[in-house]
Amino acid sequence: MGPGAVSGGQIPRRVTFGGRRSAVTFESLTAEINKVVDNKQYRTTEKRIKAIKTLIQEYVDVKGTENKPKLHKTIKCCMKLKDRQDLVGKAAKSFGLEMIQGFNDERKGIINCVKDNLINLTNYNTNAKEQTKLSSAKILLYDPKNKKCNTLTPEKKKEIKAGLDKKITDLKANATSIKKQMNSIQRDVAIKVKDFQNKYGVPHDNKIDLPNFE
């Protein structure tokens, strides 16, 4: 069962168990949830709880297109249902906890990815500074004004230059590796941020006080 089309400023509507189309209100949601509780086709408690969660999710998917984002709609809906002394209360509490836990875990995952990339950026900048330092050392090696280097034999200068070249080459390879990691993380973060926004309807970097479902 999926949400019906929303057009012409009408109240969003969706298909019910009986195939009819009804206004998506909390009362209509409750009516359909009650049908699940009484429906004998769900032979196990787990299946009934899953069906109840599915109805809540469908309700939130439609209502999330209105004033409040999906996260707030889900929490508000579950808070209204969680104190019921039947499977509905159990399902609502479980669903609310899952939503809160998922929100916190996924938000933390995105933040950690961003932090990892800041570390990569620091390492990349440090690498660039070291390359510049070594390149300057190569120039000084043959600078006539550098009295210390002028005392070195050509063979010694060649040896030092080879060592500097090796270090610069290694740093460039490392910089390329860091850059690839940064690009990979940036792509991953972009996908996660988009999925997060679609799922919860709020920016991942917003601090939101969530209720206690315990």
PDB file of N, CA, C and O in Angstrom, residues 6-36:
ATOM      1  N   VAL A   6      -1.080  13.547  -4.449  1.00  0.00           N
ATOM      2  CA  VAL A   6      -1.509  14.787  -3.794  1.00  0.00           C
ATOM      3  C   VAL A   6      -1.596  15.858  -4.858  1.00  0.00           C
ATOM      4  O   VAL A   6      -0.610  16.178  -5.501  1.00  0.00           O
ATOM      5  N   SER A   7      -2.771  16.411  -5.091  1.00  0.00           N
ATOM      6  CA  SER A   7      -2.922  17.416  -6.136  1.00  0.00           C
ATOM      7  C   SER A   7      -4.083  18.342  -5.824  1.00  0.00           C
ATOM      8  O   SER A   7      -4.977  18.005  -5.062  1.00  0.00           O
ATOM      9  N   GLY A   8      -4.054  19.488  -6.458  1.00  0.00           N
ATOM     10  CA  GLY A   8      -5.161  20.416  -6.346  1.00  0.00           C
ATOM     11  C   GLY A   8      -5.425  20.910  -4.937  1.00  0.00           C
ATOM     12  O   GLY A   8      -6.517  21.354  -4.618  1.00  0.00           O
ATOM     13  N   GLY A   9      -4.421  20.826  -4.056  1.00  0.00           N
ATOM     14  CA  GLY A   9      -4.607  21.307  -2.707  1.00  0.00           C
ATOM     15  C   GLY A   9      -5.497  20.421  -1.872  1.00  0.00           C
ATOM     16  O   GLY A   9      -5.938  20.807  -0.796  1.00  0.00           O
ATOM     17  N   GLN A  10      -5.826  19.201  -2.344  1.00  0.00           N
ATOM     18  CA  GLN A  10      -6.679  18.303  -1.594  1.00  0.00           C
ATOM     19  C   GLN A  10      -5.909  17.647  -0.458  1.00  0.00           C
ATOM     20  O   GLN A  10      -4.690  17.614  -0.459  1.00  0.00           O
ATOM     21  N   ILE A  11      -6.653  17.099   0.491  1.00  0.00           N
ATOM     22  CA  ILE A  11      -6.021  16.353   1.576  1.00  0.00           C
ATOM     23  C   ILE A  11      -5.404  15.098   0.992  1.00  0.00           C
ATOM     24  O   ILE A  11      -6.037  14.404   0.201  1.00  0.00           O
ATOM     25  N   PRO A  12      -4.152  14.776   1.312  1.00  0.00           N
ATOM     26  CA  PRO A  12      -3.525  13.562   0.786  1.00  0.00           C
ATOM     27  C   PRO A  12      -4.385  12.343   1.117  1.00  0.00           C
ATOM     28  O   PRO A  12      -4.927  12.228   2.212  1.00  0.00           O
ATOM     29  N   ARG A  13      -4.493  11.433   0.163  1.00  0.00           N
ATOM     30  CA  ARG A  13      -5.322  10.246   0.363  1.00  0.00           C
ATOM     31  C   ARG A  13      -4.529   9.006  -0.023  1.00  0.00           C
ATOM     32  O   ARG A  13      -3.628   9.059  -0.831  1.00  0.00           O
ATOM     33  N   ARG A  14      -4.889   7.867   0.537  1.00  0.00           N
ATOM     34  CA  ARG A  14      -4.208   6.621   0.219  1.00  0.00           C
ATOM     35  C   ARG A  14      -5.181   5.457   0.262  1.00  0.00           C
ATOM     36  O   ARG A  14      -6.295   5.577   0.752  1.00  0.00           O
ATOM     37  N   VAL A  15      -4.764   4.315  -0.254  1.00  0.00           N
ATOM     38  CA  VAL A  15      -5.622   3.141  -0.320  1.00  0.00           C
ATOM     39  C   VAL A  15      -5.672   2.458   1.035  1.00  0.00           C
ATOM     40  O   VAL A  15      -4.651   2.250   1.677  1.00  0.00           O
ATOM     41  N   THR A  16      -6.871   2.082   1.483  1.00  0.00           N
ATOM     42  CA  THR A  16      -7.021   1.384   2.751  1.00  0.00           C
ATOM     43  C   THR A  16      -7.064  -0.108   2.506  1.00  0.00           C
ATOM     44  O   THR A  16      -6.972  -0.571   1.368  1.00  0.00           O
ATOM     45  N   PHE A  17      -7.226  -0.894   3.572  1.00  0.00           N
ATOM     46  CA  PHE A  17      -7.289  -2.343   3.432  1.00  0.00           C
ATOM     47  C   PHE A  17      -8.419  -2.749   2.484  1.00  0.00           C
ATOM     48  O   PHE A  17      -8.302  -3.685   1.718  1.00  0.00           O
ATOM     49  N   GLY A  18      -9.539  -2.046   2.547  1.00  0.00           N
ATOM     50  CA  GLY A  18     -10.682  -2.407   1.731  1.00  0.00           C
ATOM     51  C   GLY A  18     -10.613  -1.873   0.314  1.00  0.00           C
ATOM     52  O   GLY A  18     -11.545  -2.047  -0.463  1.00  0.00           O
ATOM     53  N   GLY A  19      -9.538  -1.222  -0.047  1.00  0.00           N
ATOM     54  CA  GLY A  19      -9.390  -0.696  -1.389  1.00  0.00           C
ATOM     55  C   GLY A  19      -9.978   0.685  -1.570  1.00  0.00           C
ATOM     56  O   GLY A  19      -9.929   1.262  -2.651  1.00  0.00           O
ATOM     57  N   ARG A  20     -10.573   1.244  -0.530  1.00  0.00           N
ATOM     58  CA  ARG A  20     -11.141   2.587  -0.610  1.00  0.00           C
ATOM     59  C   ARG A  20     -10.034   3.620  -0.377  1.00  0.00           C
ATOM     60  O   ARG A  20      -8.977   3.316   0.162  1.00  0.00           O
ATOM     61  N   ARG A  21     -10.318   4.855  -0.772  1.00  0.00           N
ATOM     62  CA  ARG A  21      -9.350   5.925  -0.558  1.00  0.00           C
ATOM     63  C   ARG A  21      -9.862   6.817   0.565  1.00  0.00           C
ATOM     64  O   ARG A  21     -11.000   7.271   0.545  1.00  0.00           O
ATOM     65  N   SER A  22      -9.010   7.042   1.567  1.00  0.00           N
ATOM     66  CA  SER A  22      -9.440   7.824   2.723  1.00  0.00           C
ATOM     67  C   SER A  22      -8.446   8.928   3.021  1.00  0.00           C
ATOM     68  O   SER A  22      -7.285   8.839   2.647  1.00  0.00           O
ATOM     69  N   ALA A  23      -8.913   9.979   3.670  1.00  0.00           N
ATOM     70  CA  ALA A  23      -8.030  11.068   4.061  1.00  0.00           C
ATOM     71  C   ALA A  23      -6.977  10.548   5.019  1.00  0.00           C
ATOM     72  O   ALA A  23      -7.257   9.729   5.890  1.00  0.00           O
ATOM     73  N   VAL A  24      -5.753  10.996   4.821  1.00  0.00           N
ATOM     74  CA  VAL A  24      -4.673  10.554   5.697  1.00  0.00           C
ATOM     75  C   VAL A  24      -4.669  11.413   6.947  1.00  0.00           C
ATOM     76  O   VAL A  24      -4.110  12.498   6.981  1.00  0.00           O
ATOM     77  N   THR A  25      -5.343  10.928   7.959  1.00  0.00           N
ATOM     78  CA  THR A  25      -5.380  11.607   9.245  1.00  0.00           C
ATOM     79  C   THR A  25      -4.939  10.618  10.306  1.00  0.00           C
ATOM     80  O   THR A  25      -4.865   9.408  10.053  1.00  0.00           O
ATOM     81  N   PHE A  26      -4.646  11.126  11.480  1.00  0.00           N
ATOM     82  CA  PHE A  26      -4.245  10.229  12.562  1.00  0.00           C
ATOM     83  C   PHE A  26      -5.389   9.275  12.909  1.00  0.00           C
ATOM     84  O   PHE A  26      -5.151   8.111  13.246  1.00  0.00           O
ATOM     85  N   GLU A  27      -6.616   9.768  12.802  1.00  0.00           N
ATOM     86  CA  GLU A  27      -7.777   8.922  13.100  1.00  0.00           C
ATOM     87  C   GLU A  27      -7.897   7.776  12.097  1.00  0.00           C
ATOM     88  O   GLU A  27      -8.191   6.635  12.475  1.00  0.00           O
ATOM     89  N   SER A  28      -7.650   8.079  10.805  1.00  0.00           N
ATOM     90  CA  SER A  28      -7.732   7.015   9.800  1.00  0.00           C
ATOM     91  C   SER A  28      -6.587   6.019   9.983  1.00  0.00           C
ATOM     92  O   SER A  28      -6.750   4.820   9.767  1.00  0.00           O
ATOM     93  N   LEU A  29      -5.432   6.529  10.378  1.00  0.00           N
ATOM     94  CA  LEU A  29      -4.305   5.642  10.671  1.00  0.00           C
ATOM     95  C   LEU A  29      -4.658   4.712  11.824  1.00  0.00           C
ATOM     96  O   LEU A  29      -4.427   3.494  11.746  1.00  0.00           O
ATOM     97  N   THR A  30      -5.209   5.269  12.887  1.00  0.00           N
ATOM     98  CA  THR A  30      -5.586   4.466  14.052  1.00  0.00           C
ATOM     99  C   THR A  30      -6.610   3.397  13.668  1.00  0.00           C
ATOM    100  O   THR A  30      -6.524   2.249  14.120  1.00  0.00           O
ATOM    101  N   ALA A  31      -7.557   3.765  12.813  1.00  0.00           N
ATOM    102  CA  ALA A  31      -8.575   2.807  12.379  1.00  0.00           C
ATOM    103  C   ALA A  31      -7.952   1.637  11.637  1.00  0.00           C
ATOM    104  O   ALA A  31      -8.315   0.471  11.856  1.00  0.00           O
ATOM    105  N   GLU A  32      -6.979   1.928  10.780  1.00  0.00           N
ATOM    106  CA  GLU A  32      -6.335   0.854  10.025  1.00  0.00           C
ATOM    107  C   GLU A  32      -5.436   0.009  10.925  1.00  0.00           C
ATOM    108  O   GLU A  32      -5.328  -1.206  10.741  1.00  0.00           O
ATOM    109  N   ILE A  33      -4.796   0.655  11.882  1.00  0.00           N
ATOM    110  CA  ILE A  33      -3.965  -0.091  12.830  1.00  0.00           C
ATOM    111  C   ILE A  33      -4.829  -1.047  13.648  1.00  0.00           C
ATOM    112  O   ILE A  33      -4.441  -2.201  13.897  1.00  0.00           O
ATOM    113  N   ASN A  34      -6.004  -0.582  14.041  1.00  0.00           N
ATOM    114  CA  ASN A  34      -6.914  -1.444  14.807  1.00  0.00           C
ATOM    115  C   ASN A  34      -7.330  -2.661  13.997  1.00  0.00           C
ATOM    116  O   ASN A  34      -7.536  -3.752  14.545  1.00  0.00           O
ATOM    117  N   LYS A  35      -7.460  -2.485  12.687  1.00  0.00           N
ATOM    118  CA  LYS A  35      -7.809  -3.610  11.821  1.00  0.00           C
ATOM    119  C   LYS A  35      -6.697  -4.661  11.830  1.00  0.00           C
ATOM    120  O   LYS A  35      -6.959  -5.862  11.761  1.00  0.00           O
ATOM    121  N   VAL A  36      -5.455  -4.192  11.891  1.00  0.00           N
ATOM    122  CA  VAL A  36      -4.326  -5.125  11.931  1.00  0.00           C
ATOM    123  C   VAL A  36      -4.374  -5.938  13.218  1.00  0.00           C
ATOM    124  O   VAL A  36      -4.143  -7.154  13.212  1.00  0.00           O
TER     125      VAL A  36
END
